[in-house]
Amino acid sequence: RAYPTTPTGVALKNKSSERCRENRDASARAKKTAFLMEKTPKRVSLEALKALTGTGLRVFWPLENRFFKGKVVAFDRFTMKHRVRYEDGDAEWLELFRERGRWG
């Protein structure tokens, strides 16, 4: 855009660049918010999380590049973690929403 060199034209040019900067900042904030929402677990009731106790699952272990069968044996409502006991006898506390796994 060509702006005249009058005071009004200079003011319009400055206002236009400010608006462009604000839009760019808003777009960056929106992208960051969307990313965080994607990585944050959705709200789930404690009853639903506790109901997973007794359910079988397979948890992916990336270092071994395979899934291991296990069973959810407990839920800690303070840490929001589930206790998973694997077929080989090992057990660990996991935040299941962060793990790659399959139910059943």
GROMACS .gro file of N, CA, C and O in nm:
model
  416
    1ARG      N    1   0.083  -0.118   0.000
    1ARG     CA    2   0.000   0.000   0.000
    1ARG      C    3   0.087   0.124   0.000
    1ARG      O    4   0.182   0.133   0.076
    2ALA      N    5   0.047   0.219  -0.073
    2ALA     CA    6   0.119   0.347  -0.075
    2ALA      C    7   0.045   0.444   0.016
    2ALA      O    8  -0.076   0.463   0.002
    3TYR      N    9   0.114   0.499   0.111
    3TYR     CA   10   0.055   0.596   0.203
    3TYR      C   11   0.109   0.735   0.171
    3TYR      O   12   0.228   0.751   0.143
    4PRO      N   13   0.024   0.835   0.179
    4PRO     CA   14   0.074   0.971   0.159
    4PRO      C   15   0.166   1.011   0.274
    4PRO      O   16   0.164   0.951   0.381
    5THR      N   17   0.245   1.111   0.252
    5THR     CA   18   0.340   1.155   0.354
    5THR      C   19   0.279   1.257   0.450
    5THR      O   20   0.350   1.316   0.529
    6THR      N   21   0.149   1.273   0.445
    6THR     CA   22   0.083   1.364   0.538
    6THR      C   23   0.076   1.299   0.675
    6THR      O   24   0.090   1.176   0.688
    7PRO      N   25   0.054   1.377   0.781
    7PRO     CA   26   0.044   1.317   0.915
    7PRO      C   27  -0.065   1.209   0.925
    7PRO      O   28  -0.047   1.109   0.992
    8THR      N   29  -0.175   1.228   0.856
    8THR     CA   30  -0.282   1.127   0.858
    8THR      C   31  -0.235   0.998   0.791
    8THR      O   32  -0.262   0.888   0.839
    9GLY      N   33  -0.165   1.010   0.679
    9GLY     CA   34  -0.113   0.894   0.610
    9GLY      C   35  -0.012   0.817   0.693
    9GLY      O   36  -0.011   0.694   0.696
   10VAL      N   37   0.076   0.889   0.763
   10VAL     CA   38   0.175   0.825   0.850
   10VAL      C   39   0.105   0.752   0.964
   10VAL      O   40   0.139   0.639   1.000
   11ALA      N   41   0.001   0.814   1.021
   11ALA     CA   42  -0.075   0.750   1.129
   11ALA      C   43  -0.143   0.623   1.079
   11ALA      O   44  -0.143   0.521   1.148
   12LEU      N   45  -0.199   0.627   0.958
   12LEU     CA   46  -0.261   0.508   0.901
   12LEU      C   47  -0.159   0.396   0.881
   12LEU      O   48  -0.186   0.279   0.908
   13LYS      N   49  -0.042   0.429   0.833
   13LYS     CA   50   0.063   0.330   0.810
   13LYS      C   51   0.104   0.264   0.941
   13LYS      O   52   0.116   0.142   0.950
   14ASN      N   53   0.123   0.345   1.047
   14ASN     CA   54   0.162   0.290   1.177
   14ASN      C   55   0.053   0.202   1.234
   14ASN      O   56   0.080   0.096   1.291
   15LYS      N   57  -0.072   0.246   1.220
   15LYS     CA   58  -0.184   0.168   1.272
   15LYS      C   59  -0.195   0.034   1.200
   15LYS      O   60  -0.222  -0.068   1.261
   16SER      N   61  -0.172   0.034   1.067
   16SER     CA   62  -0.179  -0.088   0.989
   16SER      C   63  -0.072  -0.188   1.033
   16SER      O   64  -0.098  -0.307   1.047
   17SER      N   65   0.051  -0.141   1.056
   17SER     CA   66   0.157  -0.233   1.097
   17SER      C   67   0.133  -0.287   1.238
   17SER      O   68   0.163  -0.401   1.268
   18GLU      N   69   0.075  -0.203   1.326
   18GLU     CA   70   0.040  -0.250   1.461
   18GLU      C   71  -0.065  -0.359   1.454
   18GLU      O   72  -0.056  -0.461   1.523
   19ARG      N   73  -0.166  -0.339   1.370
   19ARG     CA   74  -0.273  -0.437   1.355
   19ARG      C   75  -0.217  -0.569   1.302
   19ARG      O   76  -0.253  -0.677   1.348
   20CYS      N   77  -0.126  -0.561   1.208
   20CYS     CA   78  -0.063  -0.681   1.153
   20CYS      C   79   0.016  -0.755   1.261
   20CYS      O   80   0.010  -0.877   1.272
   21ARG      N   81   0.091  -0.681   1.344
   21ARG     CA   82   0.169  -0.740   1.452
   21ARG      C   83   0.077  -0.806   1.554
   21ARG      O   84   0.103  -0.916   1.603
   22GLU      N   85  -0.035  -0.740   1.587
   22GLU     CA   86  -0.131  -0.796   1.683
   22GLU      C   87  -0.191  -0.926   1.630
   22GLU      O   88  -0.206  -1.023   1.703
   23ASN      N   89  -0.223  -0.928   1.500
   23ASN     CA   90  -0.279  -1.050   1.441
   23ASN      C   91  -0.177  -1.164   1.445
   23ASN      O   92  -0.212  -1.278   1.473
   24ARG      N   93  -0.051  -1.133   1.417
   24ARG     CA   94   0.054  -1.235   1.420
   24ARG      C   95   0.071  -1.289   1.562
   24ARG      O   96   0.082  -1.409   1.583
   25ASP      N   97   0.070  -1.200   1.663
   25ASP     CA   98   0.085  -1.243   1.801
   25ASP      C   99  -0.035  -1.328   1.845
   25ASP      O  100  -0.019  -1.428   1.913
   26ALA      N  101  -0.155  -1.286   1.804
   26ALA     CA  102  -0.275  -1.362   1.839
   26ALA      C  103  -0.271  -1.500   1.776
   26ALA      O  104  -0.309  -1.600   1.838
   27SER      N  105  -0.223  -1.507   1.652
   27SER     CA  106  -0.214  -1.636   1.583
   27SER      C  107  -0.115  -1.728   1.654
   27SER      O  108  -0.140  -1.847   1.672
   28ALA      N  109  -0.002  -1.673   1.698
   28ALA     CA  110   0.098  -1.754   1.769
   28ALA      C  111   0.041  -1.803   1.902
   28ALA      O  112   0.062  -1.919   1.939
   29ARG      N  113  -0.033  -1.718   1.973
   29ARG     CA  114  -0.095  -1.759   2.100
   29ARG      C  115  -0.198  -1.869   2.077
   29ARG      O  116  -0.207  -1.965   2.153
   30ALA      N  117  -0.276  -1.856   1.969
   30ALA     CA  118  -0.377  -1.957   1.939
   30ALA      C  119  -0.312  -2.092   1.907
   30ALA      O  120  -0.360  -2.196   1.951
   31LYS      N  121  -0.203  -2.090   1.832
   31LYS     CA  122  -0.133  -2.215   1.801
   31LYS      C  123  -0.078  -2.281   1.926
   31LYS      O  124  -0.087  -2.401   1.944
   32LYS      N  125  -0.020  -2.200   2.015
   32LYS     CA  126   0.036  -2.254   2.139
   32LYS      C  127  -0.074  -2.313   2.226
   32LYS      O  128  -0.059  -2.421   2.282
   33THR      N  129  -0.187  -2.243   2.235
   33THR     CA  130  -0.299  -2.292   2.314
   33THR      C  131  -0.351  -2.423   2.257
   33THR      O  132  -0.379  -2.517   2.331
   34ALA      N  133  -0.364  -2.431   2.125
   34ALA     CA  134  -0.413  -2.554   2.062
   34ALA      C  135  -0.317  -2.669   2.089
   34ALA      O  136  -0.360  -2.781   2.118
   35PHE      N  137  -0.186  -2.644   2.083
   35PHE     CA  138  -0.088  -2.748   2.110
   35PHE      C  139  -0.101  -2.798   2.254
   35PHE      O  140  -0.102  -2.918   2.280
   36LEU      N  141  -0.114  -2.704   2.349
   36LEU     CA  142  -0.126  -2.743   2.489
   36LEU      C  143  -0.255  -2.821   2.514
   36LEU      O  144  -0.256  -2.917   2.590
   37MET      N  145  -0.364  -2.780   2.451
   37MET     CA  146  -0.490  -2.850   2.469
   37MET      C  147  -0.481  -2.992   2.414
   37MET      O  148  -0.539  -3.084   2.469
   38GLU      N  149  -0.407  -3.008   2.305
   38GLU     CA  150  -0.388  -3.139   2.245
   38GLU      C  151  -0.310  -3.231   2.338
   38GLU      O  152  -0.335  -3.350   2.346
   39LYS      N  153  -0.212  -3.177   2.411
   39LYS     CA  154  -0.126  -3.256   2.497
   39LYS      C  155  -0.183  -3.274   2.638
   39LYS      O  156  -0.132  -3.353   2.715
   40THR      N  157  -0.285  -3.199   2.673
   40THR     CA  158  -0.343  -3.206   2.805
   40THR      C  159  -0.460  -3.302   2.802
   40THR      O  160  -0.544  -3.295   2.713
   41PRO      N  161  -0.468  -3.392   2.898
   41PRO     CA  162  -0.579  -3.486   2.898
   41PRO      C  163  -0.711  -3.415   2.923
   41PRO      O  164  -0.717  -3.315   2.993
   42LYS      N  165  -0.816  -3.467   2.863
   42LYS     CA  166  -0.949  -3.411   2.884
   42LYS      C  167  -0.994  -3.446   3.026
   42LYS      O  168  -0.948  -3.540   3.087
   43ARG      N  169  -1.086  -3.368   3.077
   43ARG     CA  170  -1.137  -3.396   3.211
   43ARG      C  171  -1.215  -3.527   3.210
   43ARG      O  172  -1.303  -3.548   3.129
   44VAL      N  173  -1.178  -3.614   3.302
   44VAL     CA  174  -1.244  -3.743   3.317
   44VAL      C  175  -1.274  -3.760   3.465
   44VAL      O  176  -1.194  -3.722   3.550
   45SER      N  177  -1.389  -3.815   3.494
   45SER     CA  178  -1.426  -3.831   3.635
   45SER      C  179  -1.337  -3.935   3.704
   45SER      O  180  -1.283  -4.026   3.640
   46LEU      N  181  -1.322  -3.919   3.833
   46LEU     CA  182  -1.243  -4.015   3.911
   46LEU      C  183  -1.304  -4.155   3.904
   46LEU      O  184  -1.233  -4.254   3.902
   47GLU      N  185  -1.437  -4.160   3.898
   47GLU     CA  186  -1.504  -4.289   3.890
   47GLU      C  187  -1.466  -4.362   3.761
   47GLU      O  188  -1.444  -4.482   3.761
   48ALA      N  189  -1.459  -4.287   3.650
   48ALA     CA  190  -1.423  -4.349   3.523
   48ALA      C  191  -1.279  -4.399   3.525
   48ALA      O  192  -1.249  -4.507   3.474
   49LEU      N  193  -1.189  -4.322   3.585
   49LEU     CA  194  -1.050  -4.365   3.594
   49LEU      C  195  -1.036  -4.487   3.685
   49LEU      O  196  -0.961  -4.579   3.655
   50LYS      N  197  -1.110  -4.487   3.795
   50LYS     CA  198  -1.105  -4.600   3.887
   50LYS      C  199  -1.167  -4.725   3.823
   50LYS      O  200  -1.124  -4.838   3.851
   51ALA      N  201  -1.263  -4.706   3.735
   51ALA     CA  202  -1.330  -4.818   3.669
   51ALA      C  203  -1.236  -4.895   3.577
   51ALA      O  204  -1.266  -5.009   3.540
   52LEU      N  205  -1.124  -4.837   3.540
   52LEU     CA  206  -1.028  -4.908   3.456
   52LEU      C  207  -0.957  -5.020   3.530
   52LEU      O  208  -0.894  -5.106   3.467
   53THR      N  209  -0.966  -5.020   3.662
   53THR     CA  210  -0.903  -5.126   3.742
   53THR      C  211  -0.960  -5.261   3.701
   53THR      O  212  -1.080  -5.278   3.690
   54GLY      N  213  -0.871  -5.355   3.674
   54GLY     CA  214  -0.912  -5.489   3.631
   54GLY      C  215  -0.910  -5.506   3.480
   54GLY      O  216  -0.930  -5.615   3.429
   55THR      N  217  -0.887  -5.398   3.408
   55THR     CA  218  -0.886  -5.402   3.262
   55THR      C  219  -0.751  -5.446   3.209
   55THR      O  220  -0.647  -5.403   3.258
   56GLY      N  221  -0.753  -5.531   3.109
   56GLY     CA  222  -0.629  -5.572   3.043
   56GLY      C  223  -0.586  -5.470   2.939
   56GLY      O  224  -0.669  -5.400   2.881
   57LEU      N  225  -0.456  -5.459   2.918
   57LEU     CA  226  -0.404  -5.367   2.818
   57LEU      C  227  -0.266  -5.412   2.773
   57LEU      O  228  -0.205  -5.499   2.834
   58ARG      N  229  -0.222  -5.351   2.664
   58ARG     CA  230  -0.086  -5.373   2.616
   58ARG      C  231  -0.019  -5.237   2.610
   58ARG      O  232  -0.071  -5.144   2.549
   59VAL      N  233   0.096  -5.224   2.675
   59VAL     CA  234   0.170  -5.097   2.682
   59VAL      C  235   0.292  -5.107   2.592
   59VAL      O  236   0.366  -5.205   2.595
   60PHE      N  237   0.312  -5.004   2.510
   60PHE     CA  238   0.424  -5.002   2.418
   60PHE      C  239   0.550  -4.954   2.489
   60PHE      O  240   0.549  -4.852   2.557
   61TRP      N  241   0.657  -5.030   2.474
   61TRP     CA  242   0.788  -4.991   2.527
   61TRP      C  243   0.875  -4.955   2.408
   61TRP      O  244   0.917  -5.044   2.331
   62PRO      N  245   0.906  -4.827   2.387
   62PRO     CA  246   0.979  -4.785   2.267
   62PRO      C  247   1.121  -4.840   2.257
   62PRO      O  248   1.168  -4.867   2.147
   63LEU      N  249   1.189  -4.859   2.369
   63LEU     CA  250   1.327  -4.909   2.362
   63LEU      C  251   1.332  -5.053   2.312
   63LEU      O  252   1.429  -5.095   2.249
   64GLU      N  253   1.228  -5.129   2.341
   64GLU     CA  254   1.221  -5.267   2.293
   64GLU      C  255   1.136  -5.279   2.168
   64GLU      O  256   1.125  -5.388   2.111
   65ASN      N  257   1.070  -5.169   2.131
   65ASN     CA  258   0.989  -5.162   2.010
   65ASN      C  259   0.882  -5.271   2.005
   65ASN      O  260   0.860  -5.335   1.902
   66ARG      N  261   0.814  -5.291   2.118
   66ARG     CA  262   0.706  -5.389   2.121
   66ARG      C  263   0.609  -5.359   2.234
   66ARG      O  264   0.638  -5.281   2.324
   67PHE      N  265   0.494  -5.424   2.227
   67PHE     CA  266   0.391  -5.410   2.329
   67PHE      C  267   0.405  -5.522   2.431
   67PHE      O  268   0.440  -5.634   2.396
   68PHE      N  269   0.376  -5.491   2.557
   68PHE     CA  270   0.377  -5.591   2.663
   68PHE      C  271   0.240  -5.596   2.727
   68PHE      O  272   0.181  -5.492   2.761
   69LYS      N  273   0.187  -5.717   2.747
   69LYS     CA  274   0.055  -5.735   2.807
   69LYS      C  275   0.061  -5.713   2.957
   69LYS      O  276   0.156  -5.752   3.024
   70GLY      N  277  -0.043  -5.649   3.006
   70GLY     CA  278  -0.054  -5.625   3.148
   70GLY      C  279  -0.199  -5.606   3.188
   70GLY      O  280  -0.290  -5.619   3.107
   71LYS      N  281  -0.216  -5.575   3.316
   71LYS     CA  282  -0.350  -5.554   3.370
   71LYS      C  283  -0.344  -5.439   3.469
   71LYS      O  284  -0.249  -5.428   3.547
   72VAL      N  285  -0.445  -5.352   3.463
   72VAL     CA  286  -0.454  -5.241   3.558
   72VAL      C  287  -0.502  -5.300   3.690
   72VAL      O  288  -0.610  -5.360   3.697
   73VAL      N  289  -0.422  -5.287   3.795
   73VAL     CA  290  -0.457  -5.348   3.924
   73VAL      C  291  -0.494  -5.245   4.031
   73VAL      O  292  -0.551  -5.282   4.133
   74ALA      N  293  -0.461  -5.117   4.009
   74ALA     CA  294  -0.494  -5.016   4.109
   74ALA      C  295  -0.494  -4.878   4.046
   74ALA      O  296  -0.438  -4.857   3.938
   75PHE      N  297  -0.556  -4.784   4.117
   75PHE     CA  298  -0.557  -4.645   4.073
   75PHE      C  299  -0.533  -4.556   4.194
   75PHE      O  300  -0.596  -4.574   4.299
   76ASP      N  301  -0.439  -4.461   4.183
   76ASP     CA  302  -0.411  -4.366   4.290
   76ASP      C  303  -0.472  -4.231   4.251
   76ASP      O  304  -0.427  -4.167   4.156
   77ARG      N  305  -0.575  -4.190   4.322
   77ARG     CA  306  -0.646  -4.068   4.284
   77ARG      C  307  -0.567  -3.941   4.312
   77ARG      O  308  -0.598  -3.836   4.258
   78PHE      N  309  -0.465  -3.948   4.394
   78PHE     CA  310  -0.385  -3.829   4.425
   78PHE      C  311  -0.281  -3.801   4.317
   78PHE      O  312  -0.256  -3.687   4.281
   79THR      N  313  -0.220  -3.906   4.263
   79THR     CA  314  -0.120  -3.888   4.157
   79THR      C  315  -0.181  -3.907   4.018
   79THR      O  316  -0.115  -3.879   3.919
   80MET      N  317  -0.307  -3.956   4.013
   80MET     CA  318  -0.378  -3.985   3.887
   80MET      C  319  -0.303  -4.089   3.804
   80MET      O  320  -0.302  -4.085   3.682
   81LYS      N  321  -0.240  -4.185   3.874
   81LYS     CA  322  -0.166  -4.291   3.805
   81LYS      C  323  -0.232  -4.425   3.831
   81LYS      O  324  -0.295  -4.447   3.934
   82HIS      N  325  -0.215  -4.515   3.733
   82HIS     CA  326  -0.266  -4.651   3.744
   82HIS      C  327  -0.148  -4.746   3.766
   82HIS      O  328  -0.042  -4.728   3.709
   83ARG      N  329  -0.171  -4.847   3.847
   83ARG     CA  330  -0.070  -4.951   3.869
   83ARG      C  331  -0.094  -5.060   3.765
   83ARG      O  332  -0.203  -5.116   3.757
   84VAL      N  333   0.007  -5.086   3.684
   84VAL     CA  334  -0.003  -5.189   3.580
   84VAL      C  335   0.090  -5.303   3.616
   84VAL      O  336   0.208  -5.282   3.643
   85ARG      N  337   0.034  -5.425   3.622
   85ARG     CA  338   0.115  -5.544   3.648
   85ARG      C  339   0.122  -5.623   3.518
   85ARG      O  340   0.022  -5.656   3.457
   86TYR      N  341   0.246  -5.648   3.475
   86TYR     CA  342   0.270  -5.717   3.348
   86TYR      C  343   0.268  -5.868   3.369
   86TYR      O  344   0.283  -5.917   3.480
   87GLU      N  345   0.253  -5.941   3.259
   87GLU     CA  346   0.248  -6.087   3.265
   87GLU      C  347   0.373  -6.149   3.325
   87GLU      O  348   0.368  -6.254   3.388
   88ASP      N  349   0.489  -6.082   3.307
   88ASP     CA  350   0.614  -6.138   3.360
   88ASP      C  351   0.633  -6.107   3.508
   88ASP      O  352   0.735  -6.143   3.566
   89GLY      N  353   0.536  -6.039   3.572
   89GLY     CA  354   0.544  -6.011   3.715
   89GLY      C  355   0.587  -5.870   3.750
   89GLY      O  356   0.569  -5.826   3.863
   90ASP      N  357   0.645  -5.798   3.656
   90ASP     CA  358   0.684  -5.659   3.682
   90ASP      C  359   0.559  -5.573   3.697
   90ASP      O  360   0.453  -5.604   3.643
   91ALA      N  361   0.575  -5.464   3.771
   91ALA     CA  362   0.465  -5.370   3.789
   91ALA      C  363   0.520  -5.228   3.793
   91ALA      O  364   0.636  -5.207   3.831
   92GLU      N  365   0.438  -5.133   3.749
   92GLU     CA  366   0.480  -4.993   3.754
   92GLU      C  367   0.357  -4.903   3.759
   92GLU      O  368   0.248  -4.941   3.718
   93TRP      N  369   0.377  -4.781   3.811
   93TRP     CA  370   0.273  -4.679   3.813
   93TRP      C  371   0.286  -4.598   3.686
   93TRP      O  372   0.393  -4.550   3.652
   94LEU      N  373   0.175  -4.582   3.612
   94LEU     CA  374   0.176  -4.510   3.485
   94LEU      C  375   0.065  -4.407   3.478
   94LEU      O  376  -0.044  -4.429   3.532
   95GLU      N  377   0.092  -4.296   3.410
   95GLU     CA  378  -0.014  -4.204   3.371
   95GLU      C  379  -0.061  -4.255   3.234
   95GLU      O  380   0.002  -4.229   3.133
   96LEU      N  381  -0.168  -4.329   3.232
   96LEU     CA  382  -0.208  -4.400   3.110
   96LEU      C  383  -0.235  -4.308   2.993
   96LEU      O  384  -0.216  -4.345   2.878
   97PHE      N  385  -0.277  -4.183   3.019
   97PHE     CA  386  -0.303  -4.092   2.908
   97PHE      C  387  -0.175  -4.050   2.837
   97PHE      O  388  -0.180  -4.000   2.726
   98ARG      N  389  -0.060  -4.072   2.900
   98ARG     CA  390   0.068  -4.038   2.836
   98ARG      C  391   0.132  -4.158   2.764
   98ARG      O  392   0.228  -4.142   2.692
   99GLU      N  393   0.078  -4.275   2.787
   99GLU     CA  394   0.139  -4.397   2.733
   99GLU      C  395   0.074  -4.435   2.600
   99GLU      O  396  -0.044  -4.410   2.578
  100ARG      N  397   0.153  -4.497   2.517
  100ARG     CA  398   0.099  -4.556   2.395
  100ARG      C  399   0.059  -4.698   2.430
  100ARG      O  400   0.141  -4.775   2.480
  101GLY      N  401  -0.065  -4.729   2.409
  101GLY     CA  402  -0.110  -4.862   2.447
  101GLY      C  403  -0.237  -4.902   2.373
  101GLY      O  404  -0.293  -4.824   2.297
  102ARG      N  405  -0.277  -5.024   2.399
  102ARG     CA  406  -0.398  -5.078   2.340
  102ARG      C  407  -0.476  -5.149   2.450
  102ARG      O  408  -0.417  -5.220   2.531
  103TRP      N  409  -0.606  -5.132   2.448
  103TRP     CA  410  -0.690  -5.198   2.548
  103TRP      C  411  -0.726  -5.337   2.501
  103TRP      O  412  -0.742  -5.363   2.385
  104GLY      N  413  -0.739  -5.425   2.599
  104GLY     CA  414  -0.786  -5.560   2.568
  104GLY      C  415  -0.680  -5.664   2.570
  104GLY      O  416  -0.565  -5.650   2.580
   0.00000   0.00000   0.00000
